[in-house]
Amino acid sequence: MNPIELLIQYWPNYLEGLWVTVQLAGVGAILAAFLAPMLAIVRLNGHPVFSIPVRIYVSFIRGTPMLAQLFLIYYGSGQFRPFLQEWGLWSFFREPYNCAMLTFVISSTAYQIEILRGGLMGVPAGEVEAAKAVGMSPVSLYRRVIFPHAYRIAWPALGNEVILLIKASALASVVTIFDLLGETRLIFSKTFDLSAYLWAALLYLALTAVLVWGWRRAEILLSPQFFKSGRT
Amino acid sequence: MKEQEAVVIAEGIRKSFGAVEVLKGIDLTAHAHDVISILGSSGSGKSTFLRCLNALEVPSAGRIHVHGEEVLFKDGRPADRKAVERLRQRLGMVFQQFNLWTHRSVIENVMEGPIHVLGKGKKEAREQAEHILNRVGLSERMDMYPSALSGGQQQRVAIARALAMEPDAILFDEPTSALDPELVGEVLKVMNELASEGRTMIIVTHEMAFARDVSTDVIFLHQGEIAERGAPEKMFSNPDTEVFANFISDFN
């Protein structure tokens, strides 16, 4: 079978796998994006009672392989089945899809906390003072001045993190999930044709290319002062 | 009688950084239409004192009263944080380094406080901002970003931003010190106009001519204490203290 024939025959399977990959990485990154800002503030400005646990969590996640984390949650939850059943959580943990999603959220949150911490530290101190000087409440201060700067600074690094997460989501195939790589492995096992992996690589490449393009558009929206013609 | 028109009252302001006490109990009262210049050599505590007035530097001890809003400071903490926010709304602040919000356009900088602090409507805030920017001579630059402006223009935007809050008094922290010499004039001119229309202003400055000619009162800080205070004509022609005499002789 030549590569084109393989694609013609298996493209629905590829698309299904691609969709699962988009869901796992996309929802994972978005959930992490909701959790990270608050935790980054705690990590930076919180009382040690709160900031130290966040530091430990970030160090643990960054210091261990994601595959190990996935196994810990997927196989580990089986060990605690009686407890989880008692707590009504077993129906969540028995699904490999949920375990993978949880792993990605936990992992990406840790990285995003660290990236945002850098962004928060880079916010110009004078602009924060100016906001305080007009009497802004802390909430407005974060919403109107601190986070717009922090995200602009952190944006390229956050994009990097999402790309890494897309690729890391291939680990889900190890725990029986038919994401893009999972489907590919299935196709390969039927055809023994290496071009199965070539198409998978191209699809990952296309996915990240779309993301990079969109990320760049968003960066321009986020930083009007650098892109809008206003300079004389 | 004059006490009733007092806009800003600061009492017993103390500030320590670690073991070093940089402000040793300073009192200041600004009445409506006063233009008070605070002078002093580097390290005298003049900027720290000005920043204490709106609690950007939290006083270790003291009391600040701005037009009905009062905050007590004890053990390096304000008694009421919300009161600090209200106090700041009543005091405009112009910084040495302008500190415009670089991610917002000129007019957005001026509209920000009225909308997000005072809760004004967008349309009203925009009209007011246009009016104020027109007054400081920047109506052509409204949609630019701060990075596209000269230092003098940025400082005039900063003044417009302070005015948009309709403050009871405006604090200036060395507003011309970061400017190229040829740009100082345009900022002083705006400040002059504000003074002549009766704005209450408290200014830390090195512009001796401005302090002498425009201000109604001068305060000279030396080593964290007020060494001399009075009317500028008297102080500049016939200083009471040797430290102030030496200080002004350095500028001539």
Coordinates of N, CA and C in Angstrom, one line a residue, chain A residues 74-167:
Chain A
Y74 N -3.5 6.7 36.9 CA -4.3 5.7 36.2 C -4.2 4.4 37.0
Y75 N -3.0 3.9 37.3 CA -2.9 2.6 38.0 C -3.0 2.9 39.5
G76 N -2.5 4.0 40.0 CA -2.6 4.3 41.4 C -4.1 4.4 41.9
S77 N -5.0 4.9 41.0 CA -6.3 5.1 41.5 C -7.0 3.7 41.7
G78 N -6.5 2.7 40.9 CA -7.0 1.3 41.1 C -6.7 0.8 42.4
Q79 N -5.5 1.1 43.0 CA -5.1 0.7 44.3 C -6.1 1.2 45.4
F80 N -6.6 2.4 45.1 CA -7.4 3.0 46.1 C -8.9 2.9 45.8
R81 N -9.2 1.9 45.0 CA -10.6 1.8 44.5 C -11.6 1.8 45.7
P82 N -11.4 1.1 46.8 CA -12.4 1.1 47.8 C -12.7 2.5 48.4
F83 N -11.6 3.3 48.6 CA -11.7 4.7 49.0 C -12.5 5.5 48.0
L84 N -12.0 5.4 46.8 CA -12.6 6.2 45.7 C -14.1 5.9 45.6
Q85 N -14.4 4.6 45.7 CA -15.9 4.2 45.6 C -16.7 4.8 46.7
E86 N -16.1 4.8 47.9 CA -16.7 5.3 49.1 C -17.0 6.8 48.9
W87 N -16.0 7.5 48.3 CA -16.2 9.0 48.1 C -17.0 9.3 46.8
G88 N -17.4 8.3 46.1 CA -18.1 8.5 44.9 C -17.3 9.0 43.7
L89 N -16.0 8.7 43.8 CA -15.1 9.2 42.7 C -14.6 8.1 41.8
W90 N -15.0 6.9 42.1 CA -14.5 5.8 41.3 C -15.0 5.9 39.8
S91 N -16.2 6.3 39.6 CA -16.7 6.4 38.2 C -15.9 7.4 37.4
F92 N -15.3 8.4 38.1 CA -14.4 9.3 37.4 C -13.0 8.6 37.0
F93 N -12.4 8.0 38.1 CA -11.1 7.5 37.9 C -11.0 6.2 37.1
R94 N -12.2 5.5 36.9 CA -12.1 4.2 36.2 C -12.0 4.5 34.7
E95 N -12.3 5.7 34.2 CA -12.2 6.1 32.8 C -10.8 6.5 32.5
P96 N -10.0 5.9 31.6 CA -8.7 6.3 31.3 C -8.6 7.7 30.7
Y97 N -9.7 8.1 30.0 CA -9.8 9.4 29.4 C -9.7 10.5 30.5
N98 N -10.5 10.3 31.6 CA -10.5 11.2 32.7 C -9.1 11.3 33.4
C99 N -8.5 10.1 33.6 CA -7.2 10.1 34.2 C -6.2 10.9 33.4
A100 N -6.2 10.7 32.1 CA -5.3 11.4 31.2 C -5.6 12.9 31.3
M101 N -6.8 13.3 31.2 CA -7.2 14.7 31.3 C -6.7 15.3 32.6
L102 N -6.9 14.6 33.7 CA -6.5 15.1 35.0 C -5.0 15.3 35.1
T103 N -4.3 14.3 34.5 CA -2.8 14.4 34.5 C -2.4 15.7 33.7
F104 N -3.0 15.9 32.6 CA -2.6 17.0 31.8 C -2.9 18.4 32.5
V105 N -4.1 18.4 33.1 CA -4.5 19.6 33.9 C -3.5 19.9 35.0
I106 N -3.2 18.8 35.8 CA -2.3 19.0 36.9 C -0.9 19.4 36.4
S107 N -0.4 18.8 35.3 CA 0.9 19.1 34.8 C 1.0 20.5 34.2
S108 N 0.0 20.8 33.4 CA 0.1 22.1 32.7 C -0.1 23.2 33.7
T109 N -1.0 23.0 34.7 CA -1.2 24.1 35.7 C 0.2 24.4 36.3
A110 N 0.9 23.4 36.7 CA 2.2 23.7 37.3 C 3.1 24.5 36.4
Y111 N 3.2 24.1 35.2 CA 4.1 24.9 34.3 C 3.6 26.3 34.1
Q112 N 2.2 26.4 33.9 CA 1.7 27.7 33.7 C 1.9 28.6 34.9
I113 N 1.8 28.1 36.1 CA 2.1 28.9 37.3 C 3.5 29.5 37.2
E114 N 4.4 28.6 36.9 CA 5.8 29.1 36.8 C 6.0 30.1 35.7
I115 N 5.3 29.9 34.6 CA 5.4 30.9 33.5 C 4.8 32.2 33.9
L116 N 3.6 32.1 34.5 CA 2.9 33.4 34.9 C 3.7 34.1 36.0
R117 N 4.4 33.3 36.9 CA 5.1 34.0 37.9 C 6.2 34.9 37.3
G118 N 6.8 34.4 36.3 CA 7.8 35.2 35.6 C 7.1 36.5 35.0
G119 N 5.9 36.3 34.4 CA 5.2 37.4 33.8 C 4.8 38.4 34.9
L120 N 4.4 37.9 36.0 CA 4.0 38.8 37.1 C 5.1 39.6 37.7
M121 N 6.3 39.0 37.7 CA 7.5 39.7 38.2 C 8.0 40.7 37.2
G122 N 7.6 40.6 36.0 CA 8.1 41.5 35.0 C 7.2 42.8 34.8
V123 N 6.1 42.8 35.5 CA 5.1 43.9 35.4 C 5.8 45.2 35.9
P124 N 5.8 46.3 35.1 CA 6.5 47.5 35.5 C 6.0 48.0 36.9
A125 N 6.9 48.2 37.9 CA 6.4 48.6 39.2 C 5.8 50.0 39.2
G126 N 6.3 50.8 38.3 CA 5.8 52.2 38.3 C 4.3 52.2 37.9
E127 N 4.0 51.3 36.9 CA 2.6 51.3 36.5 C 1.6 50.8 37.5
V128 N 2.1 49.9 38.3 CA 1.3 49.4 39.5 C 1.1 50.5 40.5
E129 N 2.2 51.3 40.7 CA 2.0 52.4 41.7 C 1.0 53.4 41.1
A130 N 1.1 53.7 39.8 CA 0.2 54.6 39.2 C -1.3 54.2 39.4
A131 N -1.5 52.9 39.3 CA -2.8 52.3 39.4 C -3.3 52.5 40.9
K132 N -2.4 52.2 41.8 CA -2.7 52.4 43.2 C -3.0 53.8 43.5
A133 N -2.2 54.7 42.9 CA -2.4 56.1 43.2 C -3.7 56.7 42.7
V134 N -4.4 56.1 41.7 CA -5.7 56.6 41.4 C -6.8 55.9 42.3
G135 N -6.3 55.0 43.2 CA -7.3 54.5 44.1 C -7.9 53.2 43.7
M136 N -7.3 52.5 42.8 CA -7.8 51.2 42.3 C -7.9 50.2 43.4
S137 N -8.9 49.4 43.4 CA -9.0 48.3 44.4 C -8.1 47.2 43.9
P138 N -7.6 46.3 44.8 CA -6.7 45.2 44.3 C -7.3 44.4 43.1
V139 N -8.6 44.1 43.1 CA -9.1 43.4 42.0 C -9.0 44.1 40.7
S140 N -9.3 45.4 40.7 CA -9.1 46.2 39.4 C -7.7 46.3 39.1
L141 N -6.8 46.4 40.1 CA -5.4 46.5 39.8 C -4.9 45.3 39.0
Y142 N -5.3 44.1 39.5 CA -4.9 42.9 38.8 C -5.6 42.8 37.4
R143 N -6.8 43.1 37.3 CA -7.6 43.0 36.1 C -7.1 44.0 35.0
R144 N -6.9 45.2 35.4 CA -6.7 46.3 34.5 C -5.2 46.5 34.2
V145 N -4.3 46.2 35.1 CA -2.9 46.6 34.9 C -2.0 45.4 35.0
I146 N -2.1 44.6 36.1 CA -1.1 43.6 36.3 C -1.2 42.4 35.3
F147 N -2.4 41.8 35.2 CA -2.5 40.7 34.3 C -2.3 41.0 32.8
P148 N -2.9 42.2 32.4 CA -2.6 42.5 31.0 C -1.1 42.5 30.7
H149 N -0.3 43.1 31.6 CA 1.2 43.0 31.4 C 1.7 41.6 31.5
A150 N 1.3 41.0 32.6 CA 1.9 39.6 32.9 C 1.6 38.7 31.7
Y151 N 0.4 38.7 31.2 CA 0.1 37.8 30.0 C 0.8 38.2 28.8
R152 N 1.0 39.5 28.6 CA 1.8 39.9 27.4 C 3.2 39.4 27.5
I153 N 3.8 39.5 28.7 CA 5.2 39.0 28.9 C 5.2 37.5 28.8
A154 N 4.2 36.8 29.3 CA 4.3 35.4 29.4 C 3.8 34.7 28.1
W155 N 3.1 35.5 27.2 CA 2.4 34.9 26.1 C 3.3 33.9 25.3
P156 N 4.4 34.2 24.8 CA 5.2 33.3 24.0 C 5.5 32.0 24.8
A157 N 5.9 32.1 26.0 CA 6.2 31.0 26.9 C 5.0 30.1 27.1
L158 N 3.8 30.7 27.2 CA 2.6 30.0 27.4 C 2.2 29.2 26.1
G159 N 2.5 29.8 25.0 CA 2.3 29.1 23.7 C 3.2 27.9 23.6
N160 N 4.4 28.1 24.0 CA 5.3 26.9 24.1 C 4.8 25.8 24.9
E161 N 4.2 26.2 26.1 CA 3.7 25.2 27.0 C 2.5 24.4 26.3
V162 N 1.6 25.1 25.6 CA 0.5 24.5 25.0 C 1.0 23.5 23.9
I163 N 2.0 23.9 23.2 CA 2.6 23.0 22.1 C 3.2 21.8 22.8
L164 N 3.9 22.0 23.9 CA 4.4 20.8 24.5 C 3.3 19.9 25.0
L165 N 2.2 20.5 25.5 CA 1.1 19.7 26.0 C 0.5 18.9 24.9
I166 N 0.3 19.5 23.7 CA -0.3 18.8 22.6 C 0.6 17.5 22.3
K167 N 1.9 17.7 22.3 CA 2.7 16.6 22.0 C 2.7 15.6 23.1

